[in-house]
Coordinates of C-alpha atoms in Angstrom, one line a residue:
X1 CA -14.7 12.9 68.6
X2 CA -11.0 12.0 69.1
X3 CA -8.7 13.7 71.4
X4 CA -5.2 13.4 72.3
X5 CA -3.0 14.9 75.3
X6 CA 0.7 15.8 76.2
X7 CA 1.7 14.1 79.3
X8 CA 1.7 17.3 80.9
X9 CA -1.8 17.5 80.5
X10 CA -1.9 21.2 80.5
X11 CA -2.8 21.2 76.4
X12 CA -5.0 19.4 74.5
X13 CA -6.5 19.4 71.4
X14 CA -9.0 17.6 69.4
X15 CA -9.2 16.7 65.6
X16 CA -13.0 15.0 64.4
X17 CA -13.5 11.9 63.0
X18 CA -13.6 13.2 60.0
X19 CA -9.9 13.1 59.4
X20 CA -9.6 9.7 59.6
X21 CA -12.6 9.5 57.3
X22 CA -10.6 11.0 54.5
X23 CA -7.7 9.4 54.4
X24 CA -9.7 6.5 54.5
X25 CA -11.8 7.6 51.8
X26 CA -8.5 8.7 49.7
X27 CA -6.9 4.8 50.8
X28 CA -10.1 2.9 49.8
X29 CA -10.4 5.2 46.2
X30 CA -6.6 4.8 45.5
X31 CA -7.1 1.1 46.1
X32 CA -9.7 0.6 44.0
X33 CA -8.0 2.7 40.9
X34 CA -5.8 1.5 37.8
X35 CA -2.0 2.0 39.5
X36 CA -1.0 3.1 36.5
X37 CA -3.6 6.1 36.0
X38 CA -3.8 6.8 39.7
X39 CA -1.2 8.1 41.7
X40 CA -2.0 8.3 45.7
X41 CA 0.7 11.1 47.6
X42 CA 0.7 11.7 51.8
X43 CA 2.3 11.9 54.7
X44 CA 1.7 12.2 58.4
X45 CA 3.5 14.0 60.3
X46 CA 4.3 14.8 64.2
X47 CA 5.6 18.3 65.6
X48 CA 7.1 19.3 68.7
X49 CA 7.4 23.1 69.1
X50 CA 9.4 25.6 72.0
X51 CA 8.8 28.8 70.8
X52 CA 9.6 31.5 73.0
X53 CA 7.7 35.0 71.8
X54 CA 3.9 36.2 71.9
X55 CA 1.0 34.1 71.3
X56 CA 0.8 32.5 67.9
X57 CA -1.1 34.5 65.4
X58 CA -3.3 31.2 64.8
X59 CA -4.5 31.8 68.7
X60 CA -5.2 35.0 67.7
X61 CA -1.9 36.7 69.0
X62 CA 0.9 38.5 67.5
X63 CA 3.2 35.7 67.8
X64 CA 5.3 34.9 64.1
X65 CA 4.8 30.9 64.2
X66 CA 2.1 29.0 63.5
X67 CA 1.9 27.8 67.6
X68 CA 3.2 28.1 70.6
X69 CA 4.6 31.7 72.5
X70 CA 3.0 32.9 75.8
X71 CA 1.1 36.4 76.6
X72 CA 3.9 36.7 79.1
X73 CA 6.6 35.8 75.7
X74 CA 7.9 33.2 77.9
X75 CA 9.1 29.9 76.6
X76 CA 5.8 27.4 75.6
X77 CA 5.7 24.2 73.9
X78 CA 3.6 22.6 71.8
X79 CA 2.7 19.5 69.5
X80 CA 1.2 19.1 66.6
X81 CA 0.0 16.9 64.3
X82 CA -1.0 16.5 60.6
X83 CA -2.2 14.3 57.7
X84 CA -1.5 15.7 53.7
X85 CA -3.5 13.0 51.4
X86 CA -3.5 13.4 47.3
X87 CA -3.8 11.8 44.5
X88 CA -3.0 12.6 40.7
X89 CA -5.6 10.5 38.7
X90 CA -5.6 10.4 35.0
X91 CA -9.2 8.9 33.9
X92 CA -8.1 9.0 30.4
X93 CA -4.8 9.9 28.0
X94 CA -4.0 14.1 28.7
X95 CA -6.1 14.3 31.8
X96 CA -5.2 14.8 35.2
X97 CA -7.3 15.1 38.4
X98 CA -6.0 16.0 41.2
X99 CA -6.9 17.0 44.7
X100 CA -5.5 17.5 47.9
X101 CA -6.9 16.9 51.6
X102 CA -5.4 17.9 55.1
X103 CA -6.8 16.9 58.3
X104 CA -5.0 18.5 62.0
X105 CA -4.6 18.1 64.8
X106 CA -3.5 21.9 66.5
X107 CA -3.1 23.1 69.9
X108 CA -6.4 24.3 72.0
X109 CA -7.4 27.6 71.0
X110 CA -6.2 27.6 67.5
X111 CA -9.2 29.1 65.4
X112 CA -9.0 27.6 62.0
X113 CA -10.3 24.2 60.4
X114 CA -8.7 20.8 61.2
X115 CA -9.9 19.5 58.1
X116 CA -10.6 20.6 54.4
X117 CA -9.4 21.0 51.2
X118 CA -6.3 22.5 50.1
X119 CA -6.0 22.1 46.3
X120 CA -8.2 20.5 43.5
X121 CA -8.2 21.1 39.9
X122 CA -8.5 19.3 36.3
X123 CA -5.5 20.1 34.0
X124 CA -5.3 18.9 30.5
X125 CA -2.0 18.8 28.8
X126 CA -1.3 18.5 24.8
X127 CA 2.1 17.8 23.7
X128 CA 3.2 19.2 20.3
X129 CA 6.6 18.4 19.8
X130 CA 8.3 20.6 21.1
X131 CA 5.6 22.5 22.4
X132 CA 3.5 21.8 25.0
X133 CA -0.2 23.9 26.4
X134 CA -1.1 22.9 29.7
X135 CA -4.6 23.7 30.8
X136 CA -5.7 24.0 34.2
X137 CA -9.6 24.6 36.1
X138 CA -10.0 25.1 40.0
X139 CA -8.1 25.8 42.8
X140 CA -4.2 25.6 42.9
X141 CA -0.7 27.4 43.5
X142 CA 0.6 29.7 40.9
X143 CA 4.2 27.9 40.7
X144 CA 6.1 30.8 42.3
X145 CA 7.9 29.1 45.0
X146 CA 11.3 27.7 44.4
X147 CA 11.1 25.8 48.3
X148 CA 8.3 24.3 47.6
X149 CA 8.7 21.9 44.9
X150 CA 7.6 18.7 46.3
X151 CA 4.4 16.9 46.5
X152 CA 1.5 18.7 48.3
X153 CA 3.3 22.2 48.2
X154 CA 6.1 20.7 50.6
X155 CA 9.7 21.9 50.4
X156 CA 12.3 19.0 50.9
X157 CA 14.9 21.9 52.7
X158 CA 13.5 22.9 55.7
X159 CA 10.8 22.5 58.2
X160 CA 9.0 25.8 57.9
X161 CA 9.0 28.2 54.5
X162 CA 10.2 31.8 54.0
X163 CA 8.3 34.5 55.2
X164 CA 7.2 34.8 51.7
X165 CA 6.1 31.6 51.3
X166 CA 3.9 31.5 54.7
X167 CA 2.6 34.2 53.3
X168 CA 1.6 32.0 49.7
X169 CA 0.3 29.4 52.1
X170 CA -1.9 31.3 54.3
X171 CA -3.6 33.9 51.9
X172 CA -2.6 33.4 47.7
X173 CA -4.3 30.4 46.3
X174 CA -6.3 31.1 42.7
X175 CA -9.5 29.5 42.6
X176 CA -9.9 29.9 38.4
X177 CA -8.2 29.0 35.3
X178 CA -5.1 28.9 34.1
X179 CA -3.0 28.4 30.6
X180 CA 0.1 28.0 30.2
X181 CA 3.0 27.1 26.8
X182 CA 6.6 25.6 27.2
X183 CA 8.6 26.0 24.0
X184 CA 11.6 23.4 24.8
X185 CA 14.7 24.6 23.2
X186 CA 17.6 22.8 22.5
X187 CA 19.4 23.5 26.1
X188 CA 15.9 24.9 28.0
X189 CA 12.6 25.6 28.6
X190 CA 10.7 28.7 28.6
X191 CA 7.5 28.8 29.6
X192 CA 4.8 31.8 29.4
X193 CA 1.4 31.3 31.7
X194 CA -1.5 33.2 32.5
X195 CA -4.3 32.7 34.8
X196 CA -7.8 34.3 35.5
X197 CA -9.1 34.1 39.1
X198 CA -11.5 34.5 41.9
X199 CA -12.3 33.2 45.6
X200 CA -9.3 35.4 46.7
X201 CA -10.9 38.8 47.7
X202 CA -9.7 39.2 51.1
X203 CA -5.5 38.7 49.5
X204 CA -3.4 41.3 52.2
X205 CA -5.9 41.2 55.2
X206 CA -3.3 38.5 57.2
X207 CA 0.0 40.9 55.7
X208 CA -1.2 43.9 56.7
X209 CA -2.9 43.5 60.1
X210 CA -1.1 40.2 61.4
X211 CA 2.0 40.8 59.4
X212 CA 4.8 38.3 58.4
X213 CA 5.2 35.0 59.8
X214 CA 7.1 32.1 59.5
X215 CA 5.2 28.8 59.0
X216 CA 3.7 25.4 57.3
X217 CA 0.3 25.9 57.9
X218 CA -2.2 26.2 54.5
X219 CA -4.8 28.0 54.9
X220 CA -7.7 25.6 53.6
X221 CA -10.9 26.6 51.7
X222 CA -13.9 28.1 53.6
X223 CA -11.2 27.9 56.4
X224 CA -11.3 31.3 58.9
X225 CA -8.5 32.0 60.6
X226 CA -7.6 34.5 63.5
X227 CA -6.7 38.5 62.9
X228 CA -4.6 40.0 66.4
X229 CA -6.6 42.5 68.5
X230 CA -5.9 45.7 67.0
X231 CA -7.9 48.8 68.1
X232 CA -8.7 49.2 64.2
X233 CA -11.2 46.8 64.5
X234 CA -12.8 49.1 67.3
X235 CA -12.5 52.5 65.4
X236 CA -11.8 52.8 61.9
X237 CA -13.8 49.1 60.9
X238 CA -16.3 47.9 63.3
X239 CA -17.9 45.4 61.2
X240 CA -15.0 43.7 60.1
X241 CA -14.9 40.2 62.1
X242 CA -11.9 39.8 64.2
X243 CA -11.2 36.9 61.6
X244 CA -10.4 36.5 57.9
X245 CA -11.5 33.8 54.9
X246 CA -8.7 33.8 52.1
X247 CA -10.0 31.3 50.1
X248 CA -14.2 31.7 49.7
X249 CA -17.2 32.7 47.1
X250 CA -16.3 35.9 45.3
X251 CA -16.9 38.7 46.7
X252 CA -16.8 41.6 44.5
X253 CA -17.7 39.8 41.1
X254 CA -14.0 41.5 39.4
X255 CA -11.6 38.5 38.5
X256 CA -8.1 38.9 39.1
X257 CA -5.6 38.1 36.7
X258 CA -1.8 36.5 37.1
X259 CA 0.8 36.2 34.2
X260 CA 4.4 34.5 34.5
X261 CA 7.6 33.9 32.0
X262 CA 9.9 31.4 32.8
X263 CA 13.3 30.3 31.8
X264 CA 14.9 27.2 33.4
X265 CA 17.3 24.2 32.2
X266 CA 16.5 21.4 34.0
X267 CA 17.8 20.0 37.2
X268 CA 20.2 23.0 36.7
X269 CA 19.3 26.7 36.9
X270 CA 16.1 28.3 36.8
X271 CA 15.0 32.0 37.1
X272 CA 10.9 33.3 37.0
X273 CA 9.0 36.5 36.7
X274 CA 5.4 36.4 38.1
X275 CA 2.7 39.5 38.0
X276 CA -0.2 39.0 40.2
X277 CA -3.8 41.3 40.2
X278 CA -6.4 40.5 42.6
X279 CA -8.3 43.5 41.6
X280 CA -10.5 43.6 44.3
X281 CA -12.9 46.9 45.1
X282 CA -12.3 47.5 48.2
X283 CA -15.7 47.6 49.7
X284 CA -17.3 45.9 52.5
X285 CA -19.2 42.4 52.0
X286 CA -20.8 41.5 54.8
X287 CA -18.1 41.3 57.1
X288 CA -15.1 41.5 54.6
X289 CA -13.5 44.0 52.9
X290 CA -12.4 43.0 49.7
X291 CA -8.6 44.0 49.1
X292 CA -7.3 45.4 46.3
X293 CA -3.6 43.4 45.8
X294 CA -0.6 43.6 43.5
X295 CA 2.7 42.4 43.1
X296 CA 5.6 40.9 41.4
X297 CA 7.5 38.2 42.2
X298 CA 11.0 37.2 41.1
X299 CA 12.4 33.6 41.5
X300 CA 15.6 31.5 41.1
X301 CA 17.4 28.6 41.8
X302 CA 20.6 27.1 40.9
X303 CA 22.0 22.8 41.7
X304 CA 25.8 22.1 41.6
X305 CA 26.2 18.4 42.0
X306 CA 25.0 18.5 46.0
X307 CA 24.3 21.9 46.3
X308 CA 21.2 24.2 46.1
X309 CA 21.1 27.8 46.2
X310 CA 17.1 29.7 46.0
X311 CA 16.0 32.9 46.0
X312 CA 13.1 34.9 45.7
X313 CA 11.9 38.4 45.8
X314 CA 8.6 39.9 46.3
X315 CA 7.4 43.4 45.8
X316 CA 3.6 44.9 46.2
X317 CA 0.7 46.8 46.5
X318 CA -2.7 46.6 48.7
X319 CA -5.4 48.9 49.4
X320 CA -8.3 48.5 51.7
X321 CA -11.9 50.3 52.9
X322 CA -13.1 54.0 51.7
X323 CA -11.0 56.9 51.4
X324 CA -11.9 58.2 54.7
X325 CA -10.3 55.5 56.8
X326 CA -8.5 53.7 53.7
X327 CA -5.4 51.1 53.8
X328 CA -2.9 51.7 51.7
X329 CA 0.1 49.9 52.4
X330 CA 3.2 48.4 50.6
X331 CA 4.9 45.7 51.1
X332 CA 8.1 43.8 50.2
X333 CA 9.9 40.2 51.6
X334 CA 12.9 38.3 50.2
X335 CA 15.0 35.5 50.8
X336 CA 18.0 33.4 50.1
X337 CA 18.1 29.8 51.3
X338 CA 21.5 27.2 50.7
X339 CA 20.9 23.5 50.8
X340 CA 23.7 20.6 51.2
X341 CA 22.9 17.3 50.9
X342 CA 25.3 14.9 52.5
X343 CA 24.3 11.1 51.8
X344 CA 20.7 10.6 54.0
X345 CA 21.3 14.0 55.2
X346 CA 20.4 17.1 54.0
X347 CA 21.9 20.7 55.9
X348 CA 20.0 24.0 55.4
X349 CA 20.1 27.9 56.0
X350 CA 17.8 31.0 55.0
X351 CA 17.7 34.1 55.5
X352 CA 14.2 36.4 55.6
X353 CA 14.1 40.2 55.0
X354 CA 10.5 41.7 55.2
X355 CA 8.6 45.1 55.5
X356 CA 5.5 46.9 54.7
X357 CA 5.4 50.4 54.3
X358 CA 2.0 52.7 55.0
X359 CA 1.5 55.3 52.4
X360 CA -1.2 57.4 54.3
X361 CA 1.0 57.4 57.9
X362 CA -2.1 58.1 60.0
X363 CA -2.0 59.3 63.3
X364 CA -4.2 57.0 64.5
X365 CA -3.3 53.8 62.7
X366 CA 0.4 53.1 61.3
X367 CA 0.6 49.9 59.6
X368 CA 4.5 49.6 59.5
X369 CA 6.2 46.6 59.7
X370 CA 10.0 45.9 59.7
X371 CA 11.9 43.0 60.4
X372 CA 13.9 39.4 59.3
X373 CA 14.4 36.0 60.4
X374 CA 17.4 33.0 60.4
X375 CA 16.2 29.6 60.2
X376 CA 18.6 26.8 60.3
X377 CA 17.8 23.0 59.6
X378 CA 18.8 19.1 59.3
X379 CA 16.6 16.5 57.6
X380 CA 17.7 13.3 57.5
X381 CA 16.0 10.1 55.7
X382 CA 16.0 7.5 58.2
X383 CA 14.1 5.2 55.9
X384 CA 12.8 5.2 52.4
X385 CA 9.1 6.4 54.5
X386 CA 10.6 8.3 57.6
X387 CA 12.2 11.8 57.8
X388 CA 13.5 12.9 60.8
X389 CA 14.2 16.8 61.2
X390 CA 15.4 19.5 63.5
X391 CA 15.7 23.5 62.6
X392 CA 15.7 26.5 64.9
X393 CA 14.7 29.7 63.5
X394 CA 14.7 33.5 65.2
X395 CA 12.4 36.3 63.6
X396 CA 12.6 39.7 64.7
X397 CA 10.6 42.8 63.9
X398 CA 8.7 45.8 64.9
X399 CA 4.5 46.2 63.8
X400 CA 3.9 49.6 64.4
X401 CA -0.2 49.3 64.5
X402 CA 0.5 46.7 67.5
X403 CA 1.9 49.6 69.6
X404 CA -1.2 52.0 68.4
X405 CA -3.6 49.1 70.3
X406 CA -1.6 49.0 73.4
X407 CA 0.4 46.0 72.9
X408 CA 4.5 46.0 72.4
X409 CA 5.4 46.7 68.8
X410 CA 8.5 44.8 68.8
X411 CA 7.5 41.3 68.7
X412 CA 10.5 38.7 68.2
X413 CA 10.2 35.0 68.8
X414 CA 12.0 31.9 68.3
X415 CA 11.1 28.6 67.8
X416 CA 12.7 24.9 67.8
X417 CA 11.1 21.7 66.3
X418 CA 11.8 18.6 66.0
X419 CA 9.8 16.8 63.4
X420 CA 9.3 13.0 62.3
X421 CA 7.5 12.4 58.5
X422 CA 6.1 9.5 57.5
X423 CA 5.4 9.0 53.7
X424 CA 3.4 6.6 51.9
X425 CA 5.4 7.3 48.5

């Protein structure tokens, strides 16, 4: 076991030997493969955090950031620390491999997994002049998100994603299979996909009963993380755990389904409709629910020379537990981000809008949530390896269950971190 302190020695945390394990592992393997069939990606990065607000949600608090915030909502700091490893192998010609490993180090307290697996799938791609059919088996993102475009799911604008996008990270991953066409045009590409899933049962359990945050952390598979101490839990579903497992087995034996259409021209404008059906049945298993999710999702970005402008919109539907004591909730977020890039240095800005809306409006549980966030930022590459990075971000909102279990509904918080990222690419 390794452990590590701030010189204040009033936090620690502790991350197992196994993290250094597999990077090693992922080092030794990438060593040892053709370079020009095996492409190794990673990074290791360190976090400071002052986040003034409730306890983070990953303590099992109310708090909108992924650490940090006080019971009092006094100003707390923390540090973090974390290892992304992947690799992209191609074992023969229109075959890919590819997987992706993290390893953490978090603040005592934080319930979750300090090590697992994120992504890992096979894809095969067939090229037909201007067509090309991309196949793709195991666990992976959808290709919704216009932040994060980089290796490993990372976004090159700012620190933390969109309220949307923490939610992608924490709770929407497909483990299943997926096919997809691009027709390239003379000026374009469109692109049609559709994927069949499973493993993602429990999709709306963090949205409803945590509600919206504003993060980095992915949600890794097998990996339970904390739900807030609602009185829900005590009334309406006792046997739920006071914790959920997005990415698992199946649990109700119903596949879900996701279809997209996509337009872009490259390194220019892009816009992307996605439809996603978890279908789940809403019972208990064990000590889940399954959820039964839907939504679409709109996308778009546009580059001028130095400039990036992204959106995206999101819209659903989730339903939980028997009709008796039933959730049935919708939910929206959005957001608009602007990028500059200035030489080495890179200036960004987003705004987050977010709500869900309960259908049933129970007297005794009222699963409202309103709110919306700022998050400013500057990256700057200090090297060809080393990014450097500071952002400030302020989320406000109002989770009207929270007041129902006797804690203040209106939980705001804001956060600064300064960040240094060290690439192997």
């Amino acid at each position: 076991m390794i452990a590590w302190a701030v010189p204040n020695g009033r936090k620690s945390w502790t991350v197992t030997s196994r993290a250094l394990a597999l990077a090693a592992v992922l080092v030794i393997v990438s060593a040892a493969a053709d370079a020009q069939t095996f492409d190794l990606q990673g990074f290791a990065t360190g976090r400071a955090m002052s986040v003034t607000g409730p306890t983070a949600w990953t303590r099992g608090g109310l708090g909108r950031f992924d650490a940090g915030g006080s019971p009092s909502e006094k100003s707390n700091s923390d540090a973090l620390a974390d290892l992304n490893v992947g690799f992209d192998w191609q074992p023969v010609q229109h075959i890919l491999v590819h997987a992706q490993g993290v390893a953490r180090a978090e603040p005592s307290g934080t319930r979750g997994r300090g090590i697992g697996l994120a992504t890992a799938f096979v894809e095969a791609n067939i090229d037909k002049g201007q067509n090309t059919f991309i196949f793709r088996g195991g666990q992976f993102f959808l290709g919704t998100s216009r932040e994060n475009v980089q290796d490993l799911w990372t976004s090159p604008y700012l620190i933390t994603y969109s309220a949307l996008n923490s939610w992608i990270a924490n709770e929407v991953r497909p483990i299943g299979l997926h096919g997809e066409w691009q027709l390239l045009t003379r000026n374009a590409v469109i692109t049609t996909g559709l994927t069949a899933f499973e493993g993602n049962d429990t999709m709306g359990a963090l949205l409803v009963w945590r509600g919206w945050t504003v993060g980095n952390r992915l949600s890794l598979l097998n990996e339970s993380v904390a739900l807030p101490p609602l009185e829900a839990f005590k009334t309406d579903f006792p046997l739920q755990h006071q914790r959920t497992t997005p990415f698992q087995r199946d649990l109700d034996g119903r596949p879900g389904f996701a279809a997209r259409l996509r337009y872009s021209v490259p390194e220019r404008f892009n816009v992307q409709f996605t439809r996603v059906d978890n279908r789940g049945d809403r019972k208990l298993h064990g000590t889940e629910y399954a959820w039964d999710t839907t939504f679409d999702h709109i996308g778009a970005e546009g580059h001028l020379r130095n400039t990036t402008a992204l959106a995206e919109w999101m819209s659903g539907h989730t339903q939980m537990g028997p009709a008796a004591t039933a959730i049935d909730v919708d939910f929206y977020a959005a957001y608009l981000l602007l990028s500059q890039k200035v030489g080495r240095h890179r200036f960004s800005a987003r705004y987050d809008s977010f709500n869900t809306k309960d259908r049933k409006q129970s007297l005794t549980d009222r699963y409202d949530e309103t709110g919306h966030g700022v998050t400013v930022g500057w990256l700057v590459a200090l090297t060809p390896h080393v990014r450097a990075g500071a952002e400030v971000s302020r989320v406000v909102g109002e989770h009207l269950d929270a007041e129902e279990s006797g804690l203040e509904p209106r939980f705001n918080g804001r956060s600064v971190i300064l960040e240094v990222r060290y690439s192997i690419k």
